């Protein structure tokens, strides 16, 4: 896929988003762990989006996009396709502003995910489970409802909304040497990189990606977007590929993608669980795993870790704690 | 056992403890959950001692006791018997002040608990697993070392140290109608009740106790300390009985003991896990279970919940998340 020429969001765009969504999201805490600092020889700052509303940073991007719809657009509703956190974030954001949320989900999505969406007031539209079927069903829904489509990661308003997590962290914790964000669809990493570029330009932004879903690593290396084919990772939020809006931002502003094996991610998740008493998703624990696996690189550095969410699947939980 | 006539610690004693241990403990955050408030119709404030150093409130009492030892006493070391959080709290506190910690533990205590104590620098002295054997071994150790004994729950300095959690919460969240604390050995409940009596006298203090270990309930009802015989509960921190120092305080200042079935405690633990993304012990989740099980009593009230710790055993975790 070719790289799209896009105009980057401005510093003011990022600041505006923060004010726009202020009543819709929590300013989540930044936590630290003495023991994990000792283990890494670094100073780690955990930006806890697992404590965000609906349990993940996705609330930031979804609310920033939906709040910019006109009244007419809102009355027609918002449409997205997602079986994960973004589906819940759109449902909750839409409910708060009083507009319908139509969520295209694979018919074989787990019941627990469907219930979560319904619990936030979203309406589920089932599709076959291939990406193509999902996109066609979204198009069909859009043409029938004249609703507005919001992409989970490849949408400028979503990216700018996501940037507010790093904005808050940078304000609270100055002089970070590095920020590490997970990279799946690329919306969080792009938003994080934008925030750092405007508000803490000396800070390097790195992405952490599973070895078994290394499309962003390959895309950055080759300068073109590689699709994510047959991803094999416990990080269920990181199986998607970059998109035309976030790739140019990531390519320009992200210093490096660190690949992380799932077993290291599981160890990091257990460490956060046991020592910080926090529930995080594997897709979030990967950022700590990146730091633990590369002690030489990170020693004595001040490192911000974007802990993207805490909505962990029970089956994954069982796998992690029965091994 | 007869009630001992004791002189209650003063308001100034409580304030002094807070200053004394300030560098040894975290002022833990007070968190809330919109969803759990909606479920209960109450405003709940979670005082998160699961985020305390070594993962439990026990650090407060242990450090307050150890910091009052003279240099001569410190050099002889501190002795306690515990296979749980107090063993770790004494080990860590002793290490910080530079004195030996001798921990009498049953020889059949799980390896993970022994490792945790050793990890904080404590020295383990094994005994047979009966309470009598444990106490005899503690006495023997004391006579050999001339060390100082610190009881996990029935020691005035420990009780006063424990009061600092409620002191912090009362300062941060004014006008609480009720504070609920777990009750096992009684040290936390007594400390909480003392703090409320001095700093928020309009606040009622309640204890939450497992139905399968209802010795405190029976003791308060009958006005004498009943021992805990064959306790049967998932709340591994709440199997012990009240003591001569904390019973008079609890009897005078605690309004009621609420009995809670383990299945309600497990549900509350899962709720805290899934919705608040926090790891808590069953012995802590019981306070939320008490509120959830008695909605009529707590509706529209402002309720402080002492979340005592987050050191959950892997076997308990498996039991909770595989059912």
Coordinates of C-alpha atoms in Angstrom, one line a residue:
Chain A
X1 CA 0.0 0.0 0.0
X2 CA 1.4 3.4 -0.9
X3 CA 2.0 6.1 1.7
X4 CA -0.6 8.8 1.7
X5 CA 0.6 12.4 1.8
X6 CA -1.2 13.8 4.8
X7 CA -1.0 17.1 6.7
X8 CA 0.0 16.4 10.2
X9 CA -2.3 17.6 13.0
X10 CA -1.0 20.7 14.7
X11 CA 0.1 21.4 18.2
X12 CA -3.2 23.3 18.6
X13 CA -5.2 20.4 17.3
X14 CA -3.7 18.3 20.1
X15 CA -4.4 20.9 22.7
X16 CA -8.0 21.3 21.4
X17 CA -8.6 17.6 21.7
X18 CA -7.6 17.6 25.3
X19 CA -10.1 20.3 26.2
X20 CA -12.8 18.7 24.0
X21 CA -12.8 15.3 25.6
X22 CA -11.9 16.4 29.2
X23 CA -15.4 15.6 30.5
X24 CA -15.5 12.2 28.7
X25 CA -12.3 10.7 30.0
X26 CA -10.3 10.3 33.1
X27 CA -6.9 11.9 33.5
X28 CA -5.4 8.6 34.5
X29 CA -2.7 8.2 37.2
X30 CA 1.0 7.7 36.5
X31 CA 2.3 4.9 38.8
X32 CA 5.8 3.7 39.6
X33 CA 7.3 0.6 41.1
X34 CA 10.4 0.7 43.2
X35 CA 11.1 -3.0 42.6
X36 CA 10.7 -2.9 38.9
X37 CA 12.9 0.2 38.8
X38 CA 15.6 -1.9 40.6
X39 CA 15.1 -4.8 38.2
X40 CA 15.6 -2.6 35.1
X41 CA 18.0 0.0 36.5
X42 CA 15.7 2.6 34.9
X43 CA 13.1 4.9 36.1
X44 CA 9.8 3.7 34.7
X45 CA 6.6 5.7 34.7
X46 CA 3.4 3.7 34.0
X47 CA 0.6 5.8 32.4
X48 CA -2.3 3.7 33.5
X49 CA -4.9 3.7 30.7
X50 CA -6.2 0.4 32.2
X51 CA -7.9 2.8 34.7
X52 CA -9.5 4.7 31.8
X53 CA -13.2 4.6 31.4
X54 CA -14.2 1.3 29.8
X55 CA -10.8 0.1 30.6
X56 CA -8.6 1.3 27.8
X57 CA -7.2 4.4 26.0
X58 CA -9.6 3.8 23.1
X59 CA -12.1 6.1 24.9
X60 CA -9.9 9.0 24.0
X61 CA -9.9 8.6 20.3
X62 CA -13.5 7.5 20.1
X63 CA -14.8 10.4 22.1
X64 CA -12.6 12.9 20.2
X65 CA -14.1 11.7 16.9
X66 CA -17.7 11.5 18.0
X67 CA -17.7 14.9 19.6
X68 CA -16.8 16.5 16.3
X69 CA -19.8 15.2 14.5
X70 CA -22.6 17.7 13.8
X71 CA -26.1 17.2 15.3
X72 CA -27.3 15.9 12.0
X73 CA -24.4 13.4 11.8
X74 CA -25.0 12.4 15.4
X75 CA -28.6 11.6 14.8
X76 CA -27.7 9.2 12.0
X77 CA -25.3 7.4 14.3
X78 CA -21.7 6.3 14.2
X79 CA -20.5 3.1 12.7
X80 CA -17.3 1.2 13.3
X81 CA -16.0 -2.3 13.0
X82 CA -14.2 -3.8 16.0
X83 CA -14.5 -6.7 18.3
X84 CA -12.3 -5.2 20.9
X85 CA -11.9 -2.2 23.1
X86 CA -12.8 0.3 20.3
X87 CA -16.3 -1.2 20.0
X88 CA -16.9 -0.5 23.7
X89 CA -15.3 3.0 23.4
X90 CA -17.6 4.0 20.5
X91 CA -20.6 2.6 22.3
X92 CA -19.9 4.4 25.5
X93 CA -19.0 7.7 23.8
X94 CA -22.1 7.6 21.6
X95 CA -24.3 6.9 24.6
X96 CA -22.9 9.9 26.5
X97 CA -23.5 12.3 23.6
X98 CA -26.9 10.6 22.9
X99 CA -26.4 9.1 19.4
X100 CA -26.7 5.6 18.1
X101 CA -23.6 3.3 17.8
X102 CA -23.6 0.6 15.2
X103 CA -20.8 -1.9 15.7
X104 CA -19.9 -4.4 13.0
X105 CA -18.6 -7.5 14.8
X106 CA -17.7 -11.0 13.5
X107 CA -20.5 -13.4 14.2
X108 CA -18.1 -15.6 16.0
X109 CA -16.9 -12.9 18.5
X110 CA -17.0 -14.1 22.1
X111 CA -20.3 -13.5 23.9
X112 CA -18.5 -11.6 26.6
X113 CA -17.4 -9.0 24.0
X114 CA -20.9 -8.7 22.6
X115 CA -22.4 -8.3 26.0
X116 CA -19.8 -5.5 26.9
X117 CA -20.8 -3.6 23.7
X118 CA -24.5 -4.0 24.5
X119 CA -23.9 -3.0 28.1
X120 CA -22.6 0.3 26.8
X121 CA -25.7 0.7 24.6
X122 CA -24.1 -0.3 21.3
X123 CA -26.1 -2.1 18.6
X124 CA -24.2 -5.1 17.1
X125 CA -24.3 -5.9 13.4
X126 CA -22.9 -9.3 12.7
X127 CA -20.7 -10.1 9.7
X128 CA -18.6 -13.0 8.6
X129 CA -15.3 -13.0 10.2
X130 CA -13.0 -12.0 7.4
X131 CA -11.7 -8.4 7.2
X132 CA -13.4 -8.1 3.7
X133 CA -16.8 -9.2 5.0
X134 CA -16.4 -6.9 7.9
X135 CA -15.6 -3.9 5.7
X136 CA -18.4 -4.7 3.3
X137 CA -20.9 -4.9 6.1
X138 CA -19.7 -1.6 7.5
X139 CA -20.2 0.0 4.0
X140 CA -23.6 -1.5 3.7
X141 CA -24.5 -0.1 7.1
X142 CA -23.2 3.3 6.3
X143 CA -25.2 3.5 3.0
X144 CA -28.4 2.4 4.8
X145 CA -28.1 4.7 7.8
X146 CA -26.1 7.6 6.4
X147 CA -24.1 7.3 9.6
X148 CA -20.5 8.4 10.1
X149 CA -17.7 5.9 10.0
X150 CA -15.0 6.0 12.7
X151 CA -12.0 3.7 12.1
X152 CA -10.4 2.2 15.3
X153 CA -6.9 3.4 14.5
X154 CA -6.6 5.0 11.1
X155 CA -8.5 8.2 11.6
X156 CA -6.9 11.5 12.3
X157 CA -9.4 12.5 15.0
X158 CA -8.9 9.1 16.7
X159 CA -5.1 9.6 16.5
X160 CA -5.3 13.1 17.9
X161 CA -7.6 11.9 20.7
X162 CA -5.2 9.1 21.6
X163 CA -2.4 11.7 21.9
X164 CA -4.0 13.1 25.0
X165 CA -2.7 10.2 27.1
X166 CA 0.9 11.1 26.3
X167 CA 0.1 14.8 26.7
X168 CA -1.0 14.2 30.3
X169 CA 2.0 12.0 31.0
X170 CA 4.5 14.6 29.6
X171 CA 2.8 17.3 31.7
X172 CA 3.0 15.3 34.9
X173 CA 6.5 13.7 34.3
X174 CA 8.9 16.1 32.7
X175 CA 12.2 15.1 31.1
X176 CA 11.3 11.7 29.9
X177 CA 14.1 10.2 27.8
X178 CA 11.9 7.7 26.1
X179 CA 8.2 6.8 25.8
X180 CA 7.3 3.3 24.7
X181 CA 3.8 2.6 23.3
X182 CA 2.4 -0.6 22.0
X183 CA 1.8 -0.8 18.2
X184 CA -1.1 -2.7 16.7
X185 CA -3.2 -0.6 14.3
X186 CA -0.9 2.3 14.9
X187 CA -3.4 4.8 16.3
X188 CA -1.9 5.0 19.8
X189 CA 1.7 5.0 18.7
X190 CA 1.0 7.8 16.2
X191 CA -0.8 9.9 18.8
X192 CA 1.9 9.4 21.3
X193 CA 4.6 10.4 18.8
X194 CA 2.7 13.5 17.9
X195 CA 2.4 14.5 21.5
X196 CA 6.1 14.0 22.2
X197 CA 7.1 15.9 19.0
X198 CA 5.2 19.0 20.2
X199 CA 5.4 18.9 23.9
X200 CA 8.7 17.0 24.7
X201 CA 10.7 17.0 21.5
X202 CA 13.8 15.6 23.2
X203 CA 11.9 12.4 24.1
X204 CA 12.4 9.4 21.8
X205 CA 9.2 7.5 21.0
X206 CA 9.5 3.7 20.5
X207 CA 6.9 1.1 19.6
X208 CA 6.7 -2.3 21.1
X209 CA 5.3 -5.0 18.8
X210 CA 4.9 -8.8 19.2
X211 CA 7.4 -10.9 17.2
X212 CA 4.4 -12.9 16.0
X213 CA 2.7 -9.8 14.5
X214 CA 5.7 -7.8 13.2
X215 CA 4.0 -5.9 10.4
X216 CA 4.8 -2.5 11.8
X217 CA 8.5 -3.4 12.2
X218 CA 8.6 -4.6 8.6
X219 CA 6.6 -1.6 7.4
X220 CA 9.0 0.9 8.9
X221 CA 12.0 -1.0 7.7
X222 CA 10.7 -1.1 4.1
X223 CA 8.9 2.2 4.0
X224 CA 5.6 0.6 2.9
X225 CA 2.6 -0.7 4.8
X226 CA 2.8 -4.4 5.1
X227 CA -0.4 -6.1 6.0
X228 CA -0.6 -8.2 9.1
X229 CA -1.0 -11.8 7.8
X230 CA -1.8 -14.7 10.2
X231 CA -0.6 -12.9 13.3
X232 CA 0.2 -15.3 16.1
X233 CA 0.4 -13.5 19.5
X234 CA -1.2 -13.4 22.9
X235 CA -1.5 -9.7 22.4
X236 CA -5.0 -9.7 21.0
X237 CA -5.1 -5.9 20.6
X238 CA -2.0 -5.8 18.4
X239 CA -2.9 -8.1 15.5
X240 CA -4.0 -5.4 13.1
X241 CA -1.8 -3.4 10.6
X242 CA -0.9 0.2 10.2
X243 CA -3.0 2.5 8.0
X244 CA -2.6 5.4 5.6
X245 CA -3.1 8.1 8.2
X246 CA -1.0 6.9 11.0
X247 CA 1.9 5.3 9.0
X248 CA 3.4 8.6 7.8
X249 CA 3.3 10.0 11.3
X250 CA 4.9 6.8 12.7
X251 CA 7.5 6.8 9.9
X252 CA 8.5 10.4 10.6
X253 CA 8.3 10.5 14.4
X254 CA 9.0 7.0 15.8
X255 CA 12.6 6.1 16.4
X256 CA 12.3 2.3 16.5
X257 CA 10.0 -0.6 16.8
X258 CA 11.1 -3.2 19.4
X259 CA 10.0 -6.7 18.8
X260 CA 9.0 -8.7 21.9
X261 CA 8.4 -12.4 22.3
X262 CA 5.1 -13.4 23.9
X263 CA 6.8 -15.3 26.7
X264 CA 8.5 -12.0 27.8
X265 CA 5.2 -10.2 27.6
X266 CA 3.6 -12.9 29.8
X267 CA 6.4 -12.5 32.4
X268 CA 5.9 -8.7 32.3
X269 CA 2.2 -9.1 32.8
X270 CA 2.7 -11.4 35.8
X271 CA 5.2 -8.9 37.3
X272 CA 2.8 -6.0 36.9
X273 CA 0.1 -8.1 38.4
X274 CA 2.1 -9.4 41.4
X275 CA 4.1 -6.3 42.2
X276 CA 1.9 -3.4 41.1
X277 CA -1.4 -5.1 41.8
X278 CA -2.7 -4.0 38.4
X279 CA -4.7 -5.8 35.8
X280 CA -3.3 -5.1 32.3
X281 CA -3.8 -6.6 28.9
X282 CA -1.0 -8.5 27.2
X283 CA -1.1 -5.8 24.6
X284 CA 0.0 -3.3 27.4
X285 CA 2.4 -5.5 29.3
X286 CA 4.5 -5.7 26.1
X287 CA 5.9 -2.2 26.8
X288 CA 7.4 -3.3 30.1
X289 CA 8.6 -6.5 28.4
X290 CA 10.4 -4.3 25.9
X291 CA 12.2 -2.4 28.7
X292 CA 13.0 -5.6 30.6
X293 CA 14.4 -7.4 27.5
X294 CA 16.7 -4.5 26.6
X295 CA 18.3 -3.4 29.9
X296 CA 21.4 -2.1 28.3
X297 CA 19.4 0.4 26.2
X298 CA 17.2 1.6 29.0
X299 CA 19.5 1.7 32.0
X300 CA 19.5 5.0 33.9
X301 CA 16.9 6.4 31.6
X302 CA 13.5 8.0 32.5
X303 CA 11.0 6.0 30.5
X304 CA 7.3 6.5 30.1
X305 CA 5.3 3.4 29.4
X306 CA 1.8 3.7 27.9
X307 CA -0.2 1.0 29.6
X308 CA -3.0 1.0 27.0
X309 CA -5.7 -1.1 28.8
X310 CA -6.8 -3.7 31.2
X311 CA -9.6 -5.6 29.5
X312 CA -8.0 -9.0 29.7
X313 CA -9.9 -12.0 28.4
X314 CA -10.6 -14.8 30.9
X315 CA -9.2 -17.5 28.7
X316 CA -5.9 -15.5 28.4
X317 CA -5.9 -15.0 32.1
X318 CA -6.3 -18.7 32.7
X319 CA -3.5 -19.4 30.2
X320 CA -1.2 -17.0 32.0
X321 CA -1.9 -18.1 35.6
X322 CA -2.1 -21.9 35.1
X323 CA 1.3 -22.2 33.4
Chain B
X1 CA -10.6 -15.1 77.5
X2 CA -11.3 -12.1 79.8
X3 CA -11.2 -8.6 78.5
X4 CA -8.1 -6.7 79.4
X5 CA -8.4 -3.2 80.8
X6 CA -6.3 -1.1 78.5
X7 CA -5.7 2.6 78.2
X8 CA -6.7 3.6 74.6
X9 CA -4.0 5.2 72.5
X10 CA -4.6 9.0 72.3
X11 CA -5.3 11.2 69.3
X12 CA -1.7 12.4 69.6
X13 CA -0.4 8.8 69.6
X14 CA -2.1 8.4 66.2
X15 CA -0.8 11.6 64.8
X16 CA 2.7 10.8 66.0
X17 CA 2.6 7.4 64.2
X18 CA 1.7 9.0 61.0
X19 CA 4.8 11.2 61.1
X20 CA 7.0 8.4 62.4
X21 CA 6.3 6.0 59.5
X22 CA 5.9 8.6 56.8
X23 CA 9.1 7.6 55.0
X24 CA 8.5 3.9 55.4
X25 CA 5.0 3.7 53.7
X26 CA 3.1 5.1 50.8
X27 CA 0.1 7.4 51.2
X28 CA -2.0 5.1 49.0
X29 CA -4.6 6.4 46.6
X30 CA -8.3 6.5 47.2
X31 CA -10.1 5.2 44.0
X32 CA -13.7 5.2 42.9
X33 CA -15.7 3.3 40.3
X34 CA -18.7 4.9 38.6
X35 CA -20.1 1.5 37.7
X36 CA -19.8 0.0 41.2
X37 CA -21.4 3.2 42.6
X38 CA -24.3 2.7 40.3
X39 CA -24.6 -1.0 41.3
X40 CA -24.8 -0.1 45.0
X41 CA -26.5 3.2 44.9
X42 CA -23.8 4.4 47.3
X43 CA -20.7 6.4 46.9
X44 CA -17.8 4.1 47.6
X45 CA -14.2 5.2 48.2
X46 CA -11.6 2.4 48.0
X47 CA -8.5 3.1 50.2
X48 CA -6.0 1.0 48.2
X49 CA -3.6 -0.6 50.6
X50 CA -3.0 -3.2 47.8
X51 CA -0.7 -0.5 46.4
X52 CA 1.1 -0.2 49.8
X53 CA 4.8 -1.3 50.0
X54 CA 5.0 -5.1 50.1
X55 CA 1.3 -5.1 49.0
X56 CA -0.6 -4.7 52.2
X57 CA -1.5 -2.4 55.1
X58 CA 0.7 -4.6 57.4
X59 CA 3.6 -2.4 56.5
X60 CA 2.1 0.4 58.6
X61 CA 1.8 -1.5 61.9
X62 CA 5.1 -3.3 61.5
X63 CA 7.1 -0.2 60.8
X64 CA 5.4 1.8 63.6
X65 CA 6.4 -1.0 66.1
X66 CA 10.0 -1.4 64.8
X67 CA 10.7 2.3 64.6
X68 CA 10.1 2.5 68.4
X69 CA 12.7 0.0 69.3
X70 CA 15.9 1.4 70.9
X71 CA 19.2 0.8 69.2
X72 CA 20.0 -2.0 71.6
X73 CA 16.7 -3.6 70.9
X74 CA 17.1 -3.3 67.2
X75 CA 20.5 -4.9 67.3
X76 CA 19.0 -8.0 68.9
X77 CA 16.4 -8.2 66.2
X78 CA 12.6 -8.5 66.0
X79 CA 10.7 -11.7 66.2
X80 CA 7.2 -12.5 65.0
X81 CA 5.1 -15.4 63.9
X82 CA 3.2 -15.1 60.7
X83 CA 3.0 -16.9 57.4
X84 CA 1.3 -14.1 55.7
X85 CA 1.6 -10.4 55.0
X86 CA 2.9 -9.5 58.4
X87 CA 5.9 -11.7 57.9
X88 CA 6.9 -9.7 54.8
X89 CA 6.1 -6.4 56.5
X90 CA 8.3 -7.1 59.5
X91 CA 11.1 -8.3 57.2
X92 CA 11.0 -5.2 55.0
X93 CA 10.7 -2.8 57.9
X94 CA 13.6 -4.5 59.7
X95 CA 15.7 -4.3 56.6
X96 CA 15.0 -0.6 56.1
X97 CA 16.1 0.2 59.7
X98 CA 18.9 -2.3 59.5
X99 CA 18.0 -4.9 62.1
X100 CA 17.5 -8.7 61.9
X101 CA 14.0 -10.1 61.4
X102 CA 13.3 -13.6 62.7
X103 CA 10.1 -15.0 61.4
X104 CA 8.5 -18.1 62.9
X105 CA 6.7 -19.9 60.1
X106 CA 5.0 -23.3 59.9
X107 CA 7.3 -25.8 58.2
X108 CA 4.5 -26.5 55.7
X109 CA 4.0 -22.9 54.7
X110 CA 4.0 -22.5 50.9
X111 CA 7.4 -21.9 49.3
X112 CA 6.2 -18.7 47.7
X113 CA 5.6 -17.2 51.1
X114 CA 8.9 -18.3 52.4
X115 CA 10.6 -16.8 49.3
X116 CA 8.8 -13.6 49.8
X117 CA 10.1 -13.3 53.3
X118 CA 13.6 -14.2 52.3
X119 CA 13.3 -11.7 49.5
X120 CA 12.8 -8.9 52.0
X121 CA 15.7 -10.1 54.1
X122 CA 13.8 -12.0 56.8
X123 CA 15.2 -15.1 58.4
X124 CA 12.8 -18.0 58.7
X125 CA 12.5 -20.2 61.7
X126 CA 10.4 -23.2 61.1
X127 CA 8.0 -24.6 63.6
X128 CA 5.2 -27.3 63.6
X129 CA 2.0 -25.9 62.2
X130 CA -0.1 -25.7 65.3
X131 CA -0.6 -22.3 67.0
X132 CA 0.9 -23.7 70.2
X133 CA 4.1 -24.9 68.5
X134 CA 4.4 -21.6 66.7
X135 CA 4.1 -19.6 70.0
X136 CA 6.6 -21.9 71.8
X137 CA 9.1 -21.5 68.9
X138 CA 8.7 -17.7 69.1
X139 CA 9.3 -17.8 72.9
X140 CA 12.3 -20.0 72.4
X141 CA 13.7 -17.6 69.8
X142 CA 13.1 -14.6 72.0
X143 CA 14.9 -16.1 74.9
X144 CA 17.8 -17.1 72.8
X145 CA 18.2 -13.8 71.0
X146 CA 16.8 -11.3 73.5
X147 CA 14.9 -9.9 70.5
X148 CA 11.7 -8.0 70.6
X149 CA 8.4 -9.7 69.8
X150 CA 5.9 -7.9 67.6
X151 CA 2.5 -9.5 67.3
X152 CA 0.8 -9.3 63.9
X153 CA -2.5 -7.8 65.2
X154 CA -2.6 -7.7 69.0
X155 CA 0.0 -5.0 69.7
X156 CA -0.8 -1.4 70.5
X157 CA 2.0 0.0 68.3
X158 CA 0.8 -2.2 65.4
X159 CA -2.8 -1.1 65.9
X160 CA -1.8 2.6 66.0
X161 CA 0.3 2.1 62.9
X162 CA -2.6 0.5 61.1
X163 CA -4.7 3.5 62.0
X164 CA -2.8 5.7 59.6
X165 CA -4.6 4.2 56.6
X166 CA -7.9 5.4 57.8
X167 CA -6.3 8.7 58.9
X168 CA -5.2 9.3 55.4
X169 CA -8.6 8.4 53.9
X170 CA -10.5 10.6 56.3
X171 CA -8.3 13.5 55.5
X172 CA -8.7 13.0 51.7
X173 CA -12.4 12.1 51.8
X174 CA -14.4 14.1 54.3
X175 CA -17.9 13.3 55.6
X176 CA -17.8 9.6 55.3
X177 CA -21.0 8.0 56.7
X178 CA -19.4 4.6 57.2
X179 CA -16.0 2.9 57.0
X180 CA -15.9 -0.8 56.4
X181 CA -12.7 -2.7 57.3
X182 CA -12.0 -6.4 57.2
X183 CA -11.7 -8.2 60.5
X184 CA -9.4 -11.1 61.1
X185 CA -6.9 -10.7 64.0
X186 CA -8.6 -7.3 64.6
X187 CA -5.5 -5.1 64.3
X188 CA -6.8 -3.2 61.2
X189 CA -10.3 -2.8 62.4
X190 CA -9.2 -1.5 65.8
X191 CA -6.8 1.0 64.2
X192 CA -9.5 2.1 61.8
X193 CA -12.0 2.6 64.6
X194 CA -9.6 4.6 66.6
X195 CA -8.8 6.9 63.6
X196 CA -12.5 7.5 63.0
X197 CA -13.3 8.1 66.7
X198 CA -10.7 10.9 66.8
X199 CA -10.8 12.4 63.3
X200 CA -14.3 11.7 62.0
X201 CA -16.5 10.9 65.0
X202 CA -19.7 11.0 63.0
X203 CA -18.5 8.1 60.8
X204 CA -19.7 4.6 61.8
X205 CA -17.0 1.9 61.6
X206 CA -18.1 -1.6 60.6
X207 CA -16.2 -4.9 60.3
X208 CA -16.6 -7.4 57.5
X209 CA -16.0 -11.0 58.5
X210 CA -16.4 -14.3 56.6
X211 CA -19.3 -16.4 57.7
X212 CA -16.9 -19.4 57.9
X213 CA -14.7 -17.6 60.4
X214 CA -17.2 -15.6 62.5
X215 CA -15.3 -15.4 65.8
X216 CA -15.3 -11.6 65.9
X217 CA -19.0 -11.5 65.3
X218 CA -19.6 -14.0 68.2
X219 CA -17.0 -12.2 70.4
X220 CA -18.8 -8.9 70.0
X221 CA -22.2 -10.4 70.6
X222 CA -21.1 -12.2 73.7
X223 CA -18.6 -9.7 75.1
X224 CA -15.8 -12.2 75.4
X225 CA -13.1 -13.3 72.9
X226 CA -14.1 -16.5 71.2
X227 CA -11.2 -18.3 69.5
X228 CA -11.3 -19.0 65.8
X229 CA -11.8 -22.8 65.6
X230 CA -11.4 -24.6 62.3
X231 CA -12.1 -21.5 60.1
X232 CA -13.3 -22.3 56.7
X233 CA -13.0 -19.4 54.3
X234 CA -11.2 -18.3 51.1
X235 CA -10.1 -15.1 53.0
X236 CA -6.8 -16.4 54.2
X237 CA -5.9 -13.3 56.1
X238 CA -9.1 -13.4 58.2
X239 CA -8.8 -16.8 59.9
X240 CA -7.2 -15.6 63.2
X241 CA -9.0 -14.4 66.3
X242 CA -9.2 -11.1 68.2
X243 CA -6.7 -10.3 71.0
X244 CA -6.7 -8.7 74.4
X245 CA -5.4 -5.3 73.1
X246 CA -7.7 -4.9 70.1
X247 CA -10.9 -6.4 71.5
X248 CA -11.7 -3.6 74.0
X249 CA -11.2 -1.0 71.2
X250 CA -13.4 -2.9 68.8
X251 CA -16.0 -3.6 71.4
X252 CA -16.2 0.1 72.3
X253 CA -15.9 1.7 68.9
X254 CA -17.1 -0.7 66.2
X255 CA -20.8 -0.5 65.5
X256 CA -21.4 -3.9 63.8
X257 CA -19.7 -6.9 62.3
X258 CA -21.2 -7.9 58.9
X259 CA -20.9 -11.6 58.0
X260 CA -20.2 -12.3 54.4
X261 CA -20.4 -15.6 52.5
X262 CA -17.3 -16.5 50.5
X263 CA -19.2 -16.7 47.2
X264 CA -20.2 -13.0 47.6
X265 CA -16.5 -12.2 48.3
X266 CA -15.4 -14.0 45.2
X267 CA -18.0 -12.0 43.1
X268 CA -16.7 -8.8 44.6
X269 CA -13.1 -9.7 43.9
X270 CA -14.0 -10.4 40.2
X271 CA -15.8 -7.1 40.0
X272 CA -12.9 -5.2 41.4
X273 CA -10.6 -7.1 39.0
X274 CA -12.8 -6.6 35.9
X275 CA -14.0 -3.1 36.5
X276 CA -11.3 -1.4 38.5
X277 CA -8.4 -3.3 37.1
X278 CA -7.1 -3.9 40.5
X279 CA -5.6 -7.1 42.1
X280 CA -7.0 -7.5 45.7
X281 CA -6.9 -10.3 48.2
X282 CA -10.2 -12.1 49.1
X283 CA -9.6 -10.7 52.6
X284 CA -10.0 -7.2 51.1
X285 CA -12.8 -7.9 48.5
X286 CA -14.9 -8.9 51.5
X287 CA -15.6 -5.2 52.3
X288 CA -17.1 -4.6 48.9
X289 CA -19.1 -7.8 49.2
X290 CA -20.5 -6.5 52.5
X291 CA -21.7 -3.3 50.7
X292 CA -23.1 -5.2 47.7
X293 CA -24.9 -7.7 50.0
X294 CA -26.7 -5.0 52.0
X295 CA -27.8 -2.4 49.5
X296 CA -30.7 -1.2 51.7
X297 CA -28.3 -0.3 54.5
X298 CA -25.8 1.5 52.4
X299 CA -27.8 3.3 49.7
X300 CA -27.0 7.0 49.3
X301 CA -24.3 6.7 51.9
X302 CA -20.7 7.8 51.5
X303 CA -18.7 4.7 52.4
X304 CA -15.0 4.2 52.8
X305 CA -13.7 0.7 52.1
X306 CA -10.3 -0.3 53.5
X307 CA -8.8 -2.5 50.7
X308 CA -6.2 -4.1 52.9
X309 CA -3.9 -5.8 50.4
X310 CA -3.3 -7.4 47.1
X311 CA -1.1 -10.4 47.8
X312 CA -3.3 -13.1 46.3
X313 CA -2.2 -16.7 46.3
X314 CA -1.9 -18.2 42.8
X315 CA -4.0 -21.2 43.9
X316 CA -6.8 -18.9 45.0
X317 CA -6.5 -17.0 41.8
X318 CA -6.9 -20.2 39.8
X319 CA -9.9 -21.2 41.9
X320 CA -11.5 -17.8 41.3
X321 CA -11.0 -17.5 37.6
X322 CA -11.6 -21.1 36.5
X323 CA -15.0 -21.4 38.1

